[in-house]
Amino acid sequence: NIVLDVDVVSCTNFCFFIGEKVTKTILVTGGAGFIGSALIRLLLTENCSNIINLDALTYAGDTERLPDNETVHTVRENICDQELVAGLFYRYHPAIVFHLAAESHVDRSIDGPQAFVQTNVQGTLNLLQCATQYWRNLSESDQHGFRLIHISTDEVYGSLSFGDKPFTENSPYRPSSPYAASKAASDHLVYSWWKTFNLPTIMTHCS
């Protein structure tokens, strides 16, 4: 796990830092959400020329947050649809995947935990399976450059009291809500896919 730094990600695959136009595709899940839309706006400033946004556009998704730009193509579908997700990989050939699609907010997870397990756990599993199959069929150089970046939350580590030291990547997992538990489960899936299948993944835990 590393803290997401756009320079780190961009230097991995592309040449954002020298102003070259990036022609490879970036797939963003949940790109119409608050954080996802901010990411897309940032990517547009980094000369990305082809961004695919997969978003179910539920209560948290709003395309009004996205700029009116032909570079961004929004696909209004559910990440749990395996055939649909697999088709996006083979149609658009992404070089980087930013995975932000998730049910969020602790209060909502208490009222309806099933939706959180479905999207955050099953949806992540579906994305990992589709990404792995796609990645295995890439050329050696494209396999080396591919990254799946899983955006998680510091809530997987539990809660802090006033005066507690901040969480680190070595903090134990202590999720204390259905939301946090579903994100923790998705983290473990991503880690296991890296460990077992060698899928190139990065995880972030921002607050």
PDB file of C-alpha atoms in Angstrom:
ATOM      1  CA  ASN A   1       0.000   0.000   0.000  1.00  0.00           C
ATOM      2  CA  ILE A   2       1.215   3.490  -0.791  1.00  0.00           C
ATOM      3  CA  VAL A   3      -0.346   6.877  -0.485  1.00  0.00           C
ATOM      4  CA  LEU A   4      -1.622   7.885  -3.903  1.00  0.00           C
ATOM      5  CA  ASP A   5       0.506  10.555  -5.521  1.00  0.00           C
ATOM      6  CA  VAL A   6      -0.426  11.489  -9.078  1.00  0.00           C
ATOM      7  CA  ASP A   7       3.266  11.979  -9.909  1.00  0.00           C
ATOM      8  CA  VAL A   8       3.979   8.410  -8.774  1.00  0.00           C
ATOM      9  CA  VAL A   9       1.149   6.995 -10.848  1.00  0.00           C
ATOM     10  CA  SER A  10       1.885   9.114 -13.903  1.00  0.00           C
ATOM     11  CA  CYS A  11       5.583   8.379 -13.892  1.00  0.00           C
ATOM     12  CA  THR A  12       4.771   4.678 -13.733  1.00  0.00           C
ATOM     13  CA  ASN A  13       3.113   4.586 -17.126  1.00  0.00           C
ATOM     14  CA  PHE A  14       3.062   7.953 -18.792  1.00  0.00           C
ATOM     15  CA  CYS A  15       4.853  11.241 -19.203  1.00  0.00           C
ATOM     16  CA  PHE A  16       2.443  13.699 -17.627  1.00  0.00           C
ATOM     17  CA  PHE A  17       5.316  15.525 -15.989  1.00  0.00           C
ATOM     18  CA  ILE A  18       6.838  16.661 -19.287  1.00  0.00           C
ATOM     19  CA  GLY A  19       3.560  17.684 -20.858  1.00  0.00           C
ATOM     20  CA  GLU A  20       3.153  14.920 -23.405  1.00  0.00           C
ATOM     21  CA  LYS A  21      -0.375  14.053 -24.453  1.00  0.00           C
ATOM     22  CA  VAL A  22      -1.404  10.680 -23.030  1.00  0.00           C
ATOM     23  CA  THR A  23      -3.169   8.589 -25.637  1.00  0.00           C
ATOM     24  CA  LYS A  24      -3.634   5.448 -23.541  1.00  0.00           C
ATOM     25  CA  THR A  25      -6.960   4.914 -21.858  1.00  0.00           C
ATOM     26  CA  ILE A  26      -7.669   5.358 -18.169  1.00  0.00           C
ATOM     27  CA  LEU A  27     -10.687   3.580 -16.668  1.00  0.00           C
ATOM     28  CA  VAL A  28     -12.205   5.237 -13.601  1.00  0.00           C
ATOM     29  CA  THR A  29     -14.941   3.502 -11.630  1.00  0.00           C
ATOM     30  CA  GLY A  30     -17.170   5.809  -9.631  1.00  0.00           C
ATOM     31  CA  GLY A  31     -15.942   8.853 -11.505  1.00  0.00           C
ATOM     32  CA  ALA A  32     -19.128  10.859 -10.986  1.00  0.00           C
ATOM     33  CA  GLY A  33     -18.741  10.823  -7.216  1.00  0.00           C
ATOM     34  CA  PHE A  34     -17.185  13.614  -5.179  1.00  0.00           C
ATOM     35  CA  ILE A  35     -13.640  12.181  -5.143  1.00  0.00           C
ATOM     36  CA  GLY A  36     -13.871  10.448  -8.516  1.00  0.00           C
ATOM     37  CA  SER A  37     -14.920  13.603 -10.330  1.00  0.00           C
ATOM     38  CA  ALA A  38     -12.061  15.522  -8.697  1.00  0.00           C
ATOM     39  CA  LEU A  39      -9.679  12.822  -9.932  1.00  0.00           C
ATOM     40  CA  ILE A  40     -11.037  13.065 -13.473  1.00  0.00           C
ATOM     41  CA  ARG A  41     -10.673  16.844 -13.469  1.00  0.00           C
ATOM     42  CA  LEU A  42      -7.085  16.411 -12.300  1.00  0.00           C
ATOM     43  CA  LEU A  43      -6.343  13.820 -14.988  1.00  0.00           C
ATOM     44  CA  LEU A  44      -7.636  16.219 -17.619  1.00  0.00           C
ATOM     45  CA  THR A  45      -5.065  18.784 -16.485  1.00  0.00           C
ATOM     46  CA  GLU A  46      -2.402  16.115 -16.986  1.00  0.00           C
ATOM     47  CA  ASN A  47      -3.052  15.774 -20.734  1.00  0.00           C
ATOM     48  CA  CYS A  48      -5.052  12.536 -20.541  1.00  0.00           C
ATOM     49  CA  SER A  49      -6.911  12.164 -23.810  1.00  0.00           C
ATOM     50  CA  ASN A  50      -9.190   9.178 -23.167  1.00  0.00           C
ATOM     51  CA  ILE A  51     -10.979   8.599 -19.848  1.00  0.00           C
ATOM     52  CA  ILE A  52     -13.740   6.024 -19.414  1.00  0.00           C
ATOM     53  CA  ASN A  53     -15.939   6.625 -16.382  1.00  0.00           C
ATOM     54  CA  LEU A  54     -17.967   3.623 -15.181  1.00  0.00           C
ATOM     55  CA  ASP A  55     -20.606   4.829 -12.755  1.00  0.00           C
ATOM     56  CA  ALA A  56     -24.053   3.550 -11.812  1.00  0.00           C
ATOM     57  CA  LEU A  57     -25.078   7.160 -11.071  1.00  0.00           C
ATOM     58  CA  THR A  58     -26.896   6.338  -7.857  1.00  0.00           C
ATOM     59  CA  TYR A  59     -27.498   8.849  -5.050  1.00  0.00           C
ATOM     60  CA  ALA A  60     -23.806   9.859  -4.867  1.00  0.00           C
ATOM     61  CA  GLY A  61     -23.111  10.162  -8.601  1.00  0.00           C
ATOM     62  CA  ASP A  62     -23.653  13.391 -10.498  1.00  0.00           C
ATOM     63  CA  THR A  63     -22.380  14.002 -14.006  1.00  0.00           C
ATOM     64  CA  GLU A  64     -22.743  17.749 -13.403  1.00  0.00           C
ATOM     65  CA  ARG A  65     -19.495  17.462 -11.448  1.00  0.00           C
ATOM     66  CA  LEU A  66     -17.701  16.412 -14.625  1.00  0.00           C
ATOM     67  CA  PRO A  67     -16.497  18.917 -17.201  1.00  0.00           C
ATOM     68  CA  ASP A  68     -18.203  19.027 -20.574  1.00  0.00           C
ATOM     69  CA  ASN A  69     -15.307  17.380 -22.344  1.00  0.00           C
ATOM     70  CA  GLU A  70     -15.242  14.860 -25.193  1.00  0.00           C
ATOM     71  CA  THR A  71     -12.232  13.223 -23.525  1.00  0.00           C
ATOM     72  CA  VAL A  72     -14.473  11.761 -20.800  1.00  0.00           C
ATOM     73  CA  HIS A  73     -16.953   9.043 -21.753  1.00  0.00           C
ATOM     74  CA  THR A  74     -19.369   8.039 -18.974  1.00  0.00           C
ATOM     75  CA  VAL A  75     -20.840   4.540 -19.036  1.00  0.00           C
ATOM     76  CA  ARG A  76     -23.904   4.355 -16.785  1.00  0.00           C
ATOM     77  CA  GLU A  77     -23.752   0.749 -15.638  1.00  0.00           C
ATOM     78  CA  ASN A  78     -23.204  -1.322 -12.502  1.00  0.00           C
ATOM     79  CA  ILE A  79     -19.739  -2.592 -11.581  1.00  0.00           C
ATOM     80  CA  CYS A  80     -21.319  -5.881 -10.513  1.00  0.00           C
ATOM     81  CA  ASP A  81     -22.242  -6.653 -14.134  1.00  0.00           C
ATOM     82  CA  GLN A  82     -19.371  -8.954 -15.057  1.00  0.00           C
ATOM     83  CA  GLU A  83     -20.110  -9.147 -18.771  1.00  0.00           C
ATOM     84  CA  LEU A  84     -20.324  -5.359 -18.991  1.00  0.00           C
ATOM     85  CA  VAL A  85     -17.083  -4.775 -17.088  1.00  0.00           C
ATOM     86  CA  ALA A  86     -15.198  -7.382 -19.096  1.00  0.00           C
ATOM     87  CA  GLY A  87     -16.472  -5.759 -22.281  1.00  0.00           C
ATOM     88  CA  LEU A  88     -15.144  -2.351 -21.190  1.00  0.00           C
ATOM     89  CA  PHE A  89     -11.652  -3.765 -20.769  1.00  0.00           C
ATOM     90  CA  TYR A  90     -11.579  -5.328 -24.209  1.00  0.00           C
ATOM     91  CA  ARG A  91     -13.280  -2.412 -25.933  1.00  0.00           C
ATOM     92  CA  TYR A  92     -11.194   0.399 -24.454  1.00  0.00           C
ATOM     93  CA  HIS A  93      -7.914  -1.348 -23.459  1.00  0.00           C
ATOM     94  CA  PRO A  94      -7.156   0.705 -20.321  1.00  0.00           C
ATOM     95  CA  ALA A  95      -3.567   1.062 -19.125  1.00  0.00           C
ATOM     96  CA  ILE A  96      -4.581   2.241 -15.652  1.00  0.00           C
ATOM     97  CA  VAL A  97      -7.709   1.554 -13.611  1.00  0.00           C
ATOM     98  CA  PHE A  98      -8.697   3.822 -10.725  1.00  0.00           C
ATOM     99  CA  HIS A  99     -11.263   1.945  -8.626  1.00  0.00           C
ATOM    100  CA  LEU A 100     -13.426   4.338  -6.610  1.00  0.00           C
ATOM    101  CA  ALA A 101     -16.905   2.891  -7.158  1.00  0.00           C
ATOM    102  CA  ALA A 102     -18.386   2.157  -3.751  1.00  0.00           C
ATOM    103  CA  GLU A 103     -21.352   2.574  -1.518  1.00  0.00           C
ATOM    104  CA  SER A 104     -20.318   5.049   1.149  1.00  0.00           C
ATOM    105  CA  HIS A 105     -21.352   6.792   4.387  1.00  0.00           C
ATOM    106  CA  VAL A 106     -21.485   4.974   7.691  1.00  0.00           C
ATOM    107  CA  ASP A 107     -25.097   5.883   8.485  1.00  0.00           C
ATOM    108  CA  ARG A 108     -26.352   4.448   5.209  1.00  0.00           C
ATOM    109  CA  SER A 109     -24.420   1.233   5.818  1.00  0.00           C
ATOM    110  CA  ILE A 110     -26.166   0.772   9.165  1.00  0.00           C
ATOM    111  CA  ASP A 111     -29.586   1.196   7.568  1.00  0.00           C
ATOM    112  CA  GLY A 112     -28.817  -1.036   4.566  1.00  0.00           C
ATOM    113  CA  PRO A 113     -25.615  -3.090   4.816  1.00  0.00           C
ATOM    114  CA  GLN A 114     -26.504  -5.503   2.007  1.00  0.00           C
ATOM    115  CA  ALA A 115     -25.961  -2.888  -0.703  1.00  0.00           C
ATOM    116  CA  PHE A 116     -22.517  -2.149   0.712  1.00  0.00           C
ATOM    117  CA  VAL A 117     -21.470  -5.792   0.564  1.00  0.00           C
ATOM    118  CA  GLN A 118     -22.859  -6.109  -2.941  1.00  0.00           C
ATOM    119  CA  THR A 119     -21.089  -3.085  -4.425  1.00  0.00           C
ATOM    120  CA  ASN A 120     -17.952  -2.805  -2.323  1.00  0.00           C
ATOM    121  CA  VAL A 121     -17.128  -6.495  -2.044  1.00  0.00           C
ATOM    122  CA  GLN A 122     -18.812  -8.223  -4.979  1.00  0.00           C
ATOM    123  CA  GLY A 123     -18.163  -5.267  -7.270  1.00  0.00           C
ATOM    124  CA  THR A 124     -14.461  -5.232  -6.396  1.00  0.00           C
ATOM    125  CA  LEU A 125     -14.247  -8.989  -6.881  1.00  0.00           C
ATOM    126  CA  ASN A 126     -15.864  -8.625 -10.290  1.00  0.00           C
ATOM    127  CA  LEU A 127     -13.449  -5.875 -11.302  1.00  0.00           C
ATOM    128  CA  LEU A 128     -10.439  -7.906 -10.154  1.00  0.00           C
ATOM    129  CA  GLN A 129     -11.533 -10.972 -12.096  1.00  0.00           C
ATOM    130  CA  CYS A 130     -12.124  -8.984 -15.275  1.00  0.00           C
ATOM    131  CA  ALA A 131      -8.895  -7.033 -14.881  1.00  0.00           C
ATOM    132  CA  THR A 132      -6.854 -10.173 -14.312  1.00  0.00           C
ATOM    133  CA  GLN A 133      -8.195 -11.911 -17.402  1.00  0.00           C
ATOM    134  CA  TYR A 134      -7.555  -8.782 -19.467  1.00  0.00           C
ATOM    135  CA  TRP A 135      -4.057  -8.246 -18.019  1.00  0.00           C
ATOM    136  CA  ARG A 136      -2.987 -11.825 -18.737  1.00  0.00           C
ATOM    137  CA  ASN A 137      -3.714 -11.315 -22.441  1.00  0.00           C
ATOM    138  CA  LEU A 138      -1.640  -8.130 -22.746  1.00  0.00           C
ATOM    139  CA  SER A 139       1.814  -7.985 -24.276  1.00  0.00           C
ATOM    140  CA  GLU A 140       4.716  -8.219 -21.847  1.00  0.00           C
ATOM    141  CA  SER A 141       5.415  -4.484 -22.024  1.00  0.00           C
ATOM    142  CA  ASP A 142       1.753  -3.589 -21.496  1.00  0.00           C
ATOM    143  CA  GLN A 143       1.538  -6.012 -18.572  1.00  0.00           C
ATOM    144  CA  HIS A 144       4.516  -4.274 -16.995  1.00  0.00           C
ATOM    145  CA  GLY A 145       2.878  -0.863 -17.339  1.00  0.00           C
ATOM    146  CA  PHE A 146      -0.621  -1.831 -16.192  1.00  0.00           C
ATOM    147  CA  ARG A 147      -1.846  -0.739 -12.736  1.00  0.00           C
ATOM    148  CA  LEU A 148      -5.102  -1.188 -10.844  1.00  0.00           C
ATOM    149  CA  ILE A 149      -5.330   1.495  -8.160  1.00  0.00           C
ATOM    150  CA  HIS A 150      -7.808   0.719  -5.403  1.00  0.00           C
ATOM    151  CA  ILE A 151      -9.015   3.760  -3.471  1.00  0.00           C
ATOM    152  CA  SER A 152      -9.922   2.683   0.048  1.00  0.00           C
ATOM    153  CA  THR A 153     -10.463   4.578   3.301  1.00  0.00           C
ATOM    154  CA  ASP A 154      -8.740   4.998   6.657  1.00  0.00           C
ATOM    155  CA  GLU A 155     -11.977   3.844   8.293  1.00  0.00           C
ATOM    156  CA  VAL A 156     -10.811   0.254   7.798  1.00  0.00           C
ATOM    157  CA  TYR A 157      -8.459   0.915  10.741  1.00  0.00           C
ATOM    158  CA  GLY A 158     -11.279   1.898  13.083  1.00  0.00           C
ATOM    159  CA  SER A 159     -11.714   5.113  15.042  1.00  0.00           C
ATOM    160  CA  LEU A 160      -9.299   7.514  16.693  1.00  0.00           C
ATOM    161  CA  SER A 161      -9.807   9.328  19.956  1.00  0.00           C
ATOM    162  CA  PHE A 162      -8.460  12.794  20.657  1.00  0.00           C
ATOM    163  CA  GLY A 163      -4.723  12.569  21.196  1.00  0.00           C
ATOM    164  CA  ASP A 164      -4.300   9.194  19.457  1.00  0.00           C
ATOM    165  CA  LYS A 165      -1.485   8.823  16.972  1.00  0.00           C
ATOM    166  CA  PRO A 166      -2.621   8.837  13.337  1.00  0.00           C
ATOM    167  CA  PHE A 167      -3.062   5.585  11.479  1.00  0.00           C
ATOM    168  CA  THR A 168      -0.240   4.211   9.347  1.00  0.00           C
ATOM    169  CA  GLU A 169      -0.094   1.438   6.774  1.00  0.00           C
ATOM    170  CA  ASN A 170       0.975  -0.877   9.589  1.00  0.00           C
ATOM    171  CA  SER A 171      -2.111  -0.166  11.688  1.00  0.00           C
ATOM    172  CA  PRO A 172      -4.282  -3.263  12.259  1.00  0.00           C
ATOM    173  CA  TYR A 173      -7.642  -3.501  10.564  1.00  0.00           C
ATOM    174  CA  ARG A 174     -10.468  -2.765  13.032  1.00  0.00           C
ATOM    175  CA  PRO A 175     -13.526  -1.777  10.951  1.00  0.00           C
ATOM    176  CA  SER A 176     -16.346  -0.591  13.180  1.00  0.00           C
ATOM    177  CA  SER A 177     -19.239  -0.184  10.730  1.00  0.00           C
ATOM    178  CA  PRO A 178     -20.678  -2.192   7.830  1.00  0.00           C
ATOM    179  CA  TYR A 179     -19.219   0.417   5.465  1.00  0.00           C
ATOM    180  CA  ALA A 180     -15.713   0.059   6.906  1.00  0.00           C
ATOM    181  CA  ALA A 181     -16.034  -3.729   6.993  1.00  0.00           C
ATOM    182  CA  SER A 182     -17.030  -3.861   3.329  1.00  0.00           C
ATOM    183  CA  LYS A 183     -14.068  -1.662   2.374  1.00  0.00           C
ATOM    184  CA  ALA A 184     -11.739  -3.799   4.484  1.00  0.00           C
ATOM    185  CA  ALA A 185     -13.006  -6.893   2.685  1.00  0.00           C
ATOM    186  CA  SER A 186     -12.348  -5.248  -0.673  1.00  0.00           C
ATOM    187  CA  ASP A 187      -8.818  -4.340   0.481  1.00  0.00           C
ATOM    188  CA  HIS A 188      -8.116  -7.964   1.331  1.00  0.00           C
ATOM    189  CA  LEU A 189      -9.371  -9.059  -2.070  1.00  0.00           C
ATOM    190  CA  VAL A 190      -7.100  -6.572  -3.844  1.00  0.00           C
ATOM    191  CA  TYR A 191      -4.105  -7.631  -1.760  1.00  0.00           C
ATOM    192  CA  SER A 192      -4.797 -11.305  -2.403  1.00  0.00           C
ATOM    193  CA  TRP A 193      -5.072 -10.726  -6.152  1.00  0.00           C
ATOM    194  CA  TRP A 194      -1.642  -9.080  -6.090  1.00  0.00           C
ATOM    195  CA  LYS A 195      -0.177 -11.858  -3.941  1.00  0.00           C
ATOM    196  CA  THR A 196      -1.826 -14.823  -5.660  1.00  0.00           C
ATOM    197  CA  PHE A 197      -2.238 -13.724  -9.280  1.00  0.00           C
ATOM    198  CA  ASN A 198       0.539 -11.074  -9.473  1.00  0.00           C
ATOM    199  CA  LEU A 199      -1.950  -8.451 -10.659  1.00  0.00           C
ATOM    200  CA  PRO A 200      -0.178  -5.072 -10.387  1.00  0.00           C
ATOM    201  CA  THR A 201      -2.198  -3.202  -7.765  1.00  0.00           C
ATOM    202  CA  ILE A 202      -1.826  -0.133  -5.556  1.00  0.00           C
ATOM    203  CA  MET A 203      -3.986   0.629  -2.527  1.00  0.00           C
ATOM    204  CA  THR A 204      -4.583   3.988  -0.864  1.00  0.00           C
ATOM    205  CA  HIS A 205      -6.218   4.770   2.477  1.00  0.00           C
ATOM    206  CA  CYS A 206      -7.069   8.445   2.489  1.00  0.00           C
ATOM    207  CA  SER A 207      -9.160  10.045   5.206  1.00  0.00           C
TER     208      SER A 207
END
